[in-house]
Coordinates of C-alpha atoms in Angstrom, one line a residue:
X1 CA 122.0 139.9 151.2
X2 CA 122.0 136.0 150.7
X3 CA 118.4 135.8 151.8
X4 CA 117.6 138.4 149.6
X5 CA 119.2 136.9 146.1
X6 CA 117.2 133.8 146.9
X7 CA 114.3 135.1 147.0
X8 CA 114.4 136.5 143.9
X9 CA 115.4 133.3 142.5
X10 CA 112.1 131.6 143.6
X11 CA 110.0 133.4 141.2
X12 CA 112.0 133.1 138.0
X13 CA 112.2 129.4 139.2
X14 CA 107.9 129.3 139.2
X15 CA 108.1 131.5 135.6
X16 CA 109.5 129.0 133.6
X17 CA 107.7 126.1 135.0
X18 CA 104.5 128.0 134.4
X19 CA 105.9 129.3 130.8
X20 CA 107.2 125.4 130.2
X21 CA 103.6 124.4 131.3
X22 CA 101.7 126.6 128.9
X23 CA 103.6 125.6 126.3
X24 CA 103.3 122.2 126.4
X25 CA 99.4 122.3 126.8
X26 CA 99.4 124.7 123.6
X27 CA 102.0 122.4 121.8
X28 CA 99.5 119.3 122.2
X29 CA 96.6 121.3 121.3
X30 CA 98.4 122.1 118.0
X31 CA 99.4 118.5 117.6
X32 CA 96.3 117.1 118.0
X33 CA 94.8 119.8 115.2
X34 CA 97.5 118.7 112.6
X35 CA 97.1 115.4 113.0
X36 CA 93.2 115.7 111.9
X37 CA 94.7 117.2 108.4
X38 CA 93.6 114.7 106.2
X39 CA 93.8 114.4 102.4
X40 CA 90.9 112.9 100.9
X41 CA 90.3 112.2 97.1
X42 CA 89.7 110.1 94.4
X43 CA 91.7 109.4 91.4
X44 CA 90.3 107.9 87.7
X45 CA 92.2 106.5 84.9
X46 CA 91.5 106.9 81.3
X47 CA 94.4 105.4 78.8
X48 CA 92.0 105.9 75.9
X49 CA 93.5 108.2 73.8
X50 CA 90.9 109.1 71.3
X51 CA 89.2 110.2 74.3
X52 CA 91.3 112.5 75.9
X53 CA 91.7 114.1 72.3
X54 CA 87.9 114.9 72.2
X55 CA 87.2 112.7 69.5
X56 CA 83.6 112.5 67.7
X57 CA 83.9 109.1 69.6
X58 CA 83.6 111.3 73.4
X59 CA 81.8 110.7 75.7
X60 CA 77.7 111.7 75.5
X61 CA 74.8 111.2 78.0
X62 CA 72.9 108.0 77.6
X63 CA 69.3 107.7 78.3
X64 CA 67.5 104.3 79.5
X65 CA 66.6 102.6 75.7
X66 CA 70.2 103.5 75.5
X67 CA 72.4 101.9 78.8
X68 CA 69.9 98.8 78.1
X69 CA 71.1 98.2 74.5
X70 CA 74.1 97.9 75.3
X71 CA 74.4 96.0 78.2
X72 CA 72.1 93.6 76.0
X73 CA 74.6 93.7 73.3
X74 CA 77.9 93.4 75.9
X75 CA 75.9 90.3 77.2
X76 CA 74.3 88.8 74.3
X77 CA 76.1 90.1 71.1
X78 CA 76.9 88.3 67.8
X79 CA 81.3 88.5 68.7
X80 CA 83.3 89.4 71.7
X81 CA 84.3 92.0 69.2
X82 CA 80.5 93.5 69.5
X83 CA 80.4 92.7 73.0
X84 CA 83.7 94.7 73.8
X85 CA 82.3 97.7 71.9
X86 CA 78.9 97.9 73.8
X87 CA 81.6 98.2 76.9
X88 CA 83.3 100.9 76.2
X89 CA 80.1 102.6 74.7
X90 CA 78.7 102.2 78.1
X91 CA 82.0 103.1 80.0
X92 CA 82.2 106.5 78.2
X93 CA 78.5 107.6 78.8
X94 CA 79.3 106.8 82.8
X95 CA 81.8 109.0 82.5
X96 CA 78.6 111.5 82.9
X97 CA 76.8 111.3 86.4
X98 CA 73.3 111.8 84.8
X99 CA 74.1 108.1 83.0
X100 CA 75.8 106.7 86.4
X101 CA 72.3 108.0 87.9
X102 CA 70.5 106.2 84.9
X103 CA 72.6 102.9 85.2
X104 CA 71.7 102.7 89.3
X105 CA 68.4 103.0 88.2
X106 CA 67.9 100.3 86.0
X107 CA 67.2 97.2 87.6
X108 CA 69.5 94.4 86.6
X109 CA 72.2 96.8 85.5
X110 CA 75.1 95.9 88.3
X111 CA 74.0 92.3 88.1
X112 CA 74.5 92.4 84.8
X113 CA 77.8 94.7 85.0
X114 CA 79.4 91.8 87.5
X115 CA 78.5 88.7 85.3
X116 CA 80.3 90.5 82.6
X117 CA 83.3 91.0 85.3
X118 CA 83.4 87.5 86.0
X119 CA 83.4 85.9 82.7
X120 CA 86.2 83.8 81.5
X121 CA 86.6 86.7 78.2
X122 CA 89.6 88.8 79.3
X123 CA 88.7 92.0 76.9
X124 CA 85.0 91.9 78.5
X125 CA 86.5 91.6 82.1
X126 CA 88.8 94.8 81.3
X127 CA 86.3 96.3 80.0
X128 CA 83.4 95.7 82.8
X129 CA 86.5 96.9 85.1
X130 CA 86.7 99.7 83.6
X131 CA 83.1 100.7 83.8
X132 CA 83.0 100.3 87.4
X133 CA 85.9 102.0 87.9
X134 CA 84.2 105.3 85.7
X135 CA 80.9 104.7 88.5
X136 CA 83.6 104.3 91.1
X137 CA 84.6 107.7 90.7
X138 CA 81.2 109.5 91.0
X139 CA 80.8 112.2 93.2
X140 CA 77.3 110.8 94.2
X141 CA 77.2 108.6 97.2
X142 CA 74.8 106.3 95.8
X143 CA 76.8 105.1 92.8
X144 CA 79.3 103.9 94.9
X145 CA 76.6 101.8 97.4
X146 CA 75.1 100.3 93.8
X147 CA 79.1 99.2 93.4
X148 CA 78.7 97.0 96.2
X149 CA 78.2 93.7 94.9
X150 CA 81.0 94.1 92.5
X151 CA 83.7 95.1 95.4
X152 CA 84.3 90.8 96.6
X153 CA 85.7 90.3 92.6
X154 CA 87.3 93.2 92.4
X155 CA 89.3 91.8 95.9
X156 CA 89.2 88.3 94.7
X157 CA 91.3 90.2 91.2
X158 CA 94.0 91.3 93.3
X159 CA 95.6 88.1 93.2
X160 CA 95.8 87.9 89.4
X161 CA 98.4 87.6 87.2
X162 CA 97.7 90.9 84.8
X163 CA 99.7 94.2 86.7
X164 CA 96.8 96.0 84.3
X165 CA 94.1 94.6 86.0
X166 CA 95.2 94.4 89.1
X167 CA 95.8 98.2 89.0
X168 CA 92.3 99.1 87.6
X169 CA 91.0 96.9 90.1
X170 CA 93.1 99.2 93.5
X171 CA 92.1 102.2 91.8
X172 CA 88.8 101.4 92.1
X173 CA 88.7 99.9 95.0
X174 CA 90.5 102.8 96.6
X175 CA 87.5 105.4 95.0
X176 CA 84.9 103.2 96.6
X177 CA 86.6 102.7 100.3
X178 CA 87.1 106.5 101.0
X179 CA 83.0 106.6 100.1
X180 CA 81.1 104.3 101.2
X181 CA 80.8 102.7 104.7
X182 CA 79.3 99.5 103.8
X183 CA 81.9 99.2 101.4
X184 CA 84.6 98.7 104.4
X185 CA 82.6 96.3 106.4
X186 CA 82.4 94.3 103.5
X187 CA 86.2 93.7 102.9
X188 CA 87.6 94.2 105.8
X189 CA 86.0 90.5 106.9
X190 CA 86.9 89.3 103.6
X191 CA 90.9 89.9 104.0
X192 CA 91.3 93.2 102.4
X193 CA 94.4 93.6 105.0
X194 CA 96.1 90.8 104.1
X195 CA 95.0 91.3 99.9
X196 CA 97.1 94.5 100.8
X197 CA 100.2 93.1 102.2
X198 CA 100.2 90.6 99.2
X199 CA 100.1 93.5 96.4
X200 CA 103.0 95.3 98.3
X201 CA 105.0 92.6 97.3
X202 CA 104.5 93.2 93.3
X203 CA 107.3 93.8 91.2
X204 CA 105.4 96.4 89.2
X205 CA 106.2 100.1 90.1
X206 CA 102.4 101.0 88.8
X207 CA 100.7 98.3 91.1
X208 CA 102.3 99.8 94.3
X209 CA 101.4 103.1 93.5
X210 CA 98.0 102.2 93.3
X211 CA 98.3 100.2 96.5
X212 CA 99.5 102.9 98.7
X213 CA 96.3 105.2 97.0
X214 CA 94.0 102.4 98.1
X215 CA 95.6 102.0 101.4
X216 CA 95.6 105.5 102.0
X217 CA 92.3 105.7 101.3
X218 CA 91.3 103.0 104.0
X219 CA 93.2 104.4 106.5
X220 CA 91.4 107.9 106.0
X221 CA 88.2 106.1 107.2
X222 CA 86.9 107.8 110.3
X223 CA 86.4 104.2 111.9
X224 CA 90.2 103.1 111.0
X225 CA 91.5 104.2 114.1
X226 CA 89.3 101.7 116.1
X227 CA 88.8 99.1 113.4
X228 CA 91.8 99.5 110.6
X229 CA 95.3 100.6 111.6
X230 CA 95.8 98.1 114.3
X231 CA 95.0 95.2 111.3
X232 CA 97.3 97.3 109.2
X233 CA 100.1 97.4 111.8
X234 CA 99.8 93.9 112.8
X235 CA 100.8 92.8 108.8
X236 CA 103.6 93.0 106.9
X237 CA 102.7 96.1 105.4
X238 CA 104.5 98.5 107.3
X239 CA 107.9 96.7 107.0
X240 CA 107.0 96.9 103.6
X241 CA 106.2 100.3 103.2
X242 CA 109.7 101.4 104.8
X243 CA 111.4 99.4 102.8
X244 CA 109.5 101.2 99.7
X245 CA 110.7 104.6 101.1
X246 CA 114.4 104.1 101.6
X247 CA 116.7 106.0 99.6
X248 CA 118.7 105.1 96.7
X249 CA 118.9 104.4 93.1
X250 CA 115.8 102.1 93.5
X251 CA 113.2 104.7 94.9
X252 CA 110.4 104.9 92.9
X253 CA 109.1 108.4 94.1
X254 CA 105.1 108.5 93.2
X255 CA 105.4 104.8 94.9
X256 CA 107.3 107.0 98.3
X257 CA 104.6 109.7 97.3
X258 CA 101.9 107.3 98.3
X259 CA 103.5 105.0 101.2
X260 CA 104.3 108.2 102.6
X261 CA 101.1 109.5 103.4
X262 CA 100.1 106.0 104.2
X263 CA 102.6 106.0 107.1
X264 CA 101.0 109.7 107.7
X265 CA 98.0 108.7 108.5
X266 CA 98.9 105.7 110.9
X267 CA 100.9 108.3 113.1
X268 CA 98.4 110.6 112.9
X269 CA 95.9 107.6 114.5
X270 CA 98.5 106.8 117.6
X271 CA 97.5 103.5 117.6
X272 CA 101.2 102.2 117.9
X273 CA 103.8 104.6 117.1
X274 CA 106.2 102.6 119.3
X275 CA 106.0 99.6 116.8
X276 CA 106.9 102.1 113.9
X277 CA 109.2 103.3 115.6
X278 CA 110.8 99.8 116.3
X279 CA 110.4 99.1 112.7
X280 CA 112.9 101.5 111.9
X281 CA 110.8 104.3 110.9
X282 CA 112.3 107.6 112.0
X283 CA 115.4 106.4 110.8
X284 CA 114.1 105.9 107.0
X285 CA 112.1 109.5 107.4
X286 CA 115.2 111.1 108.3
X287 CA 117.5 109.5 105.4
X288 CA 114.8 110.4 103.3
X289 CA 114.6 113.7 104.0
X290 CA 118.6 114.2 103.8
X291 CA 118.2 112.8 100.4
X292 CA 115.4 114.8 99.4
X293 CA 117.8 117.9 100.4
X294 CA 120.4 116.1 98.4
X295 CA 118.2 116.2 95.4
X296 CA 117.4 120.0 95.9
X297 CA 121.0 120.6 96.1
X298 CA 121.7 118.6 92.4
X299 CA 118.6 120.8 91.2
X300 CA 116.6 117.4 90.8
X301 CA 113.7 118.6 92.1
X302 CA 110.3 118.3 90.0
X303 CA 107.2 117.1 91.7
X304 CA 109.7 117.0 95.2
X305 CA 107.1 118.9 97.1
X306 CA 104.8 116.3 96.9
X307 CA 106.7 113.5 98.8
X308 CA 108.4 116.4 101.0
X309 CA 105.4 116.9 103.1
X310 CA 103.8 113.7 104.2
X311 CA 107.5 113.1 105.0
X312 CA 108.0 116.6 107.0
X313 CA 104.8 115.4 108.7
X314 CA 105.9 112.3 110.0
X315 CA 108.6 112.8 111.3
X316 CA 107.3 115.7 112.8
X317 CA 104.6 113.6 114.8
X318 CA 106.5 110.9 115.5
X319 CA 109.0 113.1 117.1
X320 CA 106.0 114.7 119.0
X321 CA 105.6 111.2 120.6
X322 CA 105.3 111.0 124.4
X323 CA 107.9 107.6 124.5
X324 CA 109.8 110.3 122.7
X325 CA 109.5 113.3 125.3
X326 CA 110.6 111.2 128.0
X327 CA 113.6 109.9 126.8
X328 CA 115.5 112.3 125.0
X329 CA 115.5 111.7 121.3
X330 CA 119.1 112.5 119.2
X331 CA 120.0 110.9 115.9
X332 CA 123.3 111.5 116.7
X333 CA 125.7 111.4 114.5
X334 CA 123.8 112.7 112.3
X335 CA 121.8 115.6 114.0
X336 CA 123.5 118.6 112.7
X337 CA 122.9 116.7 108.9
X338 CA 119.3 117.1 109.7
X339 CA 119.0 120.6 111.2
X340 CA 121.4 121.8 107.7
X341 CA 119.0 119.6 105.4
X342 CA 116.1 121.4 106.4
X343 CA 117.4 124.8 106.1
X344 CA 118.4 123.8 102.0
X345 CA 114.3 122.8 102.2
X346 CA 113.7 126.2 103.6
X347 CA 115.5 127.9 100.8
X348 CA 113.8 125.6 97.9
X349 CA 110.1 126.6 99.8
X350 CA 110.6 130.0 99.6
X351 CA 111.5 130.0 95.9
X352 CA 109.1 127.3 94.9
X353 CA 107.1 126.0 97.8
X354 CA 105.7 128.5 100.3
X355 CA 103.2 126.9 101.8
X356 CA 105.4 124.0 102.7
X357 CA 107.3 126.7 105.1
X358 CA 105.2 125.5 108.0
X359 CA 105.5 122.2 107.9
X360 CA 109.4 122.4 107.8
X361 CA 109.7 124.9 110.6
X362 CA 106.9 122.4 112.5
X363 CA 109.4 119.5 112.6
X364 CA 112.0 121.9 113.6
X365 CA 110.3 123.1 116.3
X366 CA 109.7 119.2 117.4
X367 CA 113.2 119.0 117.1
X368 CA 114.6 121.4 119.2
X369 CA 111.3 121.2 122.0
X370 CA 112.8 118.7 124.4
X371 CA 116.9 118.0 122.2
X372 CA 119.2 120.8 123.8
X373 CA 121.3 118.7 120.5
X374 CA 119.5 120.2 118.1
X375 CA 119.4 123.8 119.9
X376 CA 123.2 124.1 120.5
X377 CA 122.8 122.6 116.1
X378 CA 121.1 125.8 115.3
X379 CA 123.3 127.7 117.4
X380 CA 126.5 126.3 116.1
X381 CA 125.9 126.7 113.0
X382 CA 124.9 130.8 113.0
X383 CA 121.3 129.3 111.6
X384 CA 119.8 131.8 113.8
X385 CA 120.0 134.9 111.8
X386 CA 118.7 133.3 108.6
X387 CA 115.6 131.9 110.8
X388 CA 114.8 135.2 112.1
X389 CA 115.1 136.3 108.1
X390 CA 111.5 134.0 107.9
X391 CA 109.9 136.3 110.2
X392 CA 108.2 138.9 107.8
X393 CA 106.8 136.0 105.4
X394 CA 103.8 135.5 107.8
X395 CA 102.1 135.3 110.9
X396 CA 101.8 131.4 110.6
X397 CA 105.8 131.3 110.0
X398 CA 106.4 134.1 112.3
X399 CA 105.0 132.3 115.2
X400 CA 106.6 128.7 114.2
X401 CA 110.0 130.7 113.8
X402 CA 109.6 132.5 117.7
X403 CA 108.3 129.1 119.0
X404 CA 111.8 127.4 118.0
X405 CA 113.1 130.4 119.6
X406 CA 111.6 130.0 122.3
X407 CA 112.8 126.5 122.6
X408 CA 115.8 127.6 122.6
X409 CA 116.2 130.1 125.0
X410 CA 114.3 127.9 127.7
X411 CA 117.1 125.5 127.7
X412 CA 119.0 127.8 130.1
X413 CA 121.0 130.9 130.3
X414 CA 123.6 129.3 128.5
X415 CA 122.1 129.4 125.4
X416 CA 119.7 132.7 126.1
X417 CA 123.9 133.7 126.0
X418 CA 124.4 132.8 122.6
X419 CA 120.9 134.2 121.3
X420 CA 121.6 137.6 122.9
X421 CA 122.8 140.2 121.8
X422 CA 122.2 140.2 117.9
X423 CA 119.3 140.5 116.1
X424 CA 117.1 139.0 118.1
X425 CA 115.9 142.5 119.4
X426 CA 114.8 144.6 116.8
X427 CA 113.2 141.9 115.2
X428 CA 111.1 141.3 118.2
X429 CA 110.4 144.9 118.5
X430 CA 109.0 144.3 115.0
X431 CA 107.0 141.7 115.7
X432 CA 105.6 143.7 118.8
X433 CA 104.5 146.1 116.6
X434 CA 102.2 143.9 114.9
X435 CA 98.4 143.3 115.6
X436 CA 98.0 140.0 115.6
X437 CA 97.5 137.8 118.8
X438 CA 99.2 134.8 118.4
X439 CA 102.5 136.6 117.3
X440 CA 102.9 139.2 119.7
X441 CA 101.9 136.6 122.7
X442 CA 104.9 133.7 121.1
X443 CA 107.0 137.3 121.1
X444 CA 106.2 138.1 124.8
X445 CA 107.0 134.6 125.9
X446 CA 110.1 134.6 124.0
X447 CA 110.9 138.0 126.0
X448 CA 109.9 136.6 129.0
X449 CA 112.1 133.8 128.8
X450 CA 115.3 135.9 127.6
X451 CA 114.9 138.3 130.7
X452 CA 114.3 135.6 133.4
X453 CA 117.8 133.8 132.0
X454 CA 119.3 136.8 131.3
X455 CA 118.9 140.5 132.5
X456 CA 120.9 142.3 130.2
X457 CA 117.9 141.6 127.7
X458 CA 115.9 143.9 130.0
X459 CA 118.2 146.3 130.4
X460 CA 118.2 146.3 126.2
X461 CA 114.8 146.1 125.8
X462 CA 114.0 149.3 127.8
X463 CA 116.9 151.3 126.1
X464 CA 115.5 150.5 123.0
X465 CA 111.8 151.9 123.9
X466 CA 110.6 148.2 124.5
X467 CA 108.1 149.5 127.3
X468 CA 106.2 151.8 124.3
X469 CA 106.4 148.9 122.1
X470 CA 104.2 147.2 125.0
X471 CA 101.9 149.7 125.1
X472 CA 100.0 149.2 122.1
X473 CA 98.9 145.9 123.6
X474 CA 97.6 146.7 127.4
X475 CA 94.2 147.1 126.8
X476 CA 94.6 143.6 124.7
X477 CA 93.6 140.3 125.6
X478 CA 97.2 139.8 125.7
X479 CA 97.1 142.5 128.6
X480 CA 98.0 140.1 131.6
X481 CA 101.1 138.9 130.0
X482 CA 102.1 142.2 128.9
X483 CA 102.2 143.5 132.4
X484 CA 103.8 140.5 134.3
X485 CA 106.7 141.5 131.3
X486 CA 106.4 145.0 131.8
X487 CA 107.2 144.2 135.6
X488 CA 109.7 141.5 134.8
X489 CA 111.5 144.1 132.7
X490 CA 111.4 146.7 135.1
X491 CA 113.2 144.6 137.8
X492 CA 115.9 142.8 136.2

């Protein structure tokens, strides 16, 4: 008889390492197609108000004759007064791409465009600035190659004393990175990095907003990986950019906005995560994100979305970290903090913010895949029923919600206890009933799980017409795993 009950305990021993094996291979296939989400864009700013009233001033196409007079007059006119209005007559026709075409063109236009940068007028320098910045924003590769020459005193500007200036000059700078290749390799020799980590140091709220765009926009560079982030890392600018994204009366959030995705994309490169890590990182993205749930709470929450998700997203990857896997990860005291904080997100998604459903129930599910602290969290604090309440939504949410599930049952028998009996079985029965792949095959592994740990789920499962509930997927692609359940079910 003794003989007999161990062999039966060899198989279920060989189903969860094979389940636990899948699982992981699928997990870092996932990863790895999250972490190419990246956000690419450019932004332009116009403070001129007559302009965004539609004025008879607006802004019109200029021919050849036309960009040539008054570049002549912005170099050569009677009064800096002339000069100036030559400028912004030329900045609001580049606000067209057939006059940014025109401009390229013309031979001698950039040259003259820079000398007009570097003169000692400070209304022509502004003004120059801000034509570039209108050809910086073109959606025509070309204009921003032409820019080229400009891009060293647009650097060189950075270290100025105007916060205007300096602003117009990131902005651009940041339109021109994310476009142009030969852009990069010209200022990353040149001490872009290091420009950087000087800026982040600027009092001015508007300066550091347009930092973290620029930055951003460099570390979106296919080659940043290689070339970029390990420059980046090896600054000042990360302890920096933490220290811009703590919580408290001093957050600025379009400045957190920004840093945030900055810090995105370097965990999404895995250059060195450790470093971040060191710096202090997952503890700032987890205060963060209990005061972000604060906020919801208080009802403060315009615009919160948008610093919600890069945050969501790096903690999510860091905590998907390998240095993380091995050594069990718990921000203890403050776990069950966390675990609560995101299901006040949750609700605020669903009435606001849908989409961002995903990406909360993502970083749950790196929470709870290798912390049985954060399983026995859910657990304890009856969060089980309101996940399952997700379910309907979507398939996307409906397989995120059975894959924390499923990290949960795989912890043991112990916990496959405590998830059984509820709920948990009609609403897998409903998901069974569904068509598509990915959500029936998370709901079969969840099944698989709960009858290897515990056989009353079998015994449950058939009672409540489970085995006709199968049927509708045996001639599926998911018709191997339906039968090893089938089988499982039928011996417990």
């Amino acid at each position: 008889m003794w003989s007999h009950r161990q062999s039966r305990l060899r198989p279920l021993a060989c189903g969860v390492e094979e389940l636990r094996q899948r699982r992981r291979e699928r997990e870092a296939a996932l990863r790895k197609a999250r972490r190419e989400q990246h956000l690419v864009s450019k932004r332009l700013l116009r403070e001129d108000a007559q302009e965004e009233a539609g004025s008879s001033n607006s802004a019109v196409v200029l021919g050849e004759a036309e960009v040539k007079q008054f570049l002549s007059l912005a170099q050569r006119g009677t009064d800096e007064n002339e000069r100036e209005k030559a400028l912004v007559s030329l900045r609001r026709g580049l606000q067209h791409p057939e006059t940014q075409q025109t401009f390229i063109r013309l031979e001698g236009s950039m040259r003259t465009l820079v000398g007009l940068l570097t003169s000692n007028r400070a209304l022509l320098q502004l003004e120059a600035a801000r034509c570039l910045h209108e050809l910086s924003h073109s959606e025509i590769s070309a204009v921003a190659e032409a820019c080229l020459p400009a891009t060293s005193y647009l650097l060189t500007y950075l270290s100025g004393h105007s916060s205007e200036f300096i602003e117009l000059c990131l902005y651009t700078l940041g339109n021109l990175i994310v476009e142009s290749e030969a852009v990069r390799r010209q200022l990353l020799p040149q001490g872009i990095i290091l420009a950087f980590a000087t800026c982040i140091q600027s009092p001015h709220m508007a300066v550091l907003e347009a930092l973290g765009y620029a930055l951003s926009q460099l570390l979106q560079a296919k080659e940043a990986p290689e070339k970029i982030i390990g420059s980046v890392l090896d600054s000042t600018l990360p302890q920096h950019m933490l220290q811009l994204m703590q919580p408290g009366p001093k957050l600025n959030p379009g400045v957190a906005v920004e840093f945030a995705w900055c810090l995105h994309y370097i965990i999404c490169s895995q250059v060195n995560n450790a470093l971040l890590i060191t710096h202090g990182a997952l503890s700032t993205l987890e205060l963060l994100l209990l005061d972000l749930a604060g906020a919801v709470q208080r009802m403060e929450d315009e615009g919160l979305e948008l610093l919600i998700c890069p945050v969501l997203r790096c903690l999510s990857n860091l905590l998907a970290e390998e240095l993380l896997e091995a050594v069990e990860y718990q921000m203890q005291p403050k776990d069950e903090r966390v675990v609560v904080a995101l299901f006040i997100l949750f609700q605020f998604f669903l009435q606001k913010q849908p989409s961002l459903l995903p990406e909360g129930l993502w970083l749950l599910n790196n929470l709870t895949a290798n912390s049985p602290t954060f399983c026995t969290s859910l657990l304890s604090l009856d969060l089980i029923e309101p996940l399952l309440k997700l379910l309907p939504l979507s398939n996307v949410v409906s397989v995120l919600v059975l894959r924390v599930l499923c990290n949960i049952a795989e912890k043991g028998s112990a916990y496959c206890q405590r998830l059984w009996p509820g709920p948990l079985l009609p609403c897998l029965l409903d998901t069974l009933a569904l068509s598509d792949t990915e959500v029936v095959g998370q709901s079969l592994e969840l099944l698989q799980l709960l009858f290897l740990y515990k056989p009353e789920a079998a015994q449950a499962f058939l009672q409540q017409s489970g085995l006709q509930a199968l049927e509708k997927h045996q001639e599926t692609q998911l018709q191997d795993r339906v039968h090893a359940l089938r089988q499982t079910a039928l011996h417990r």
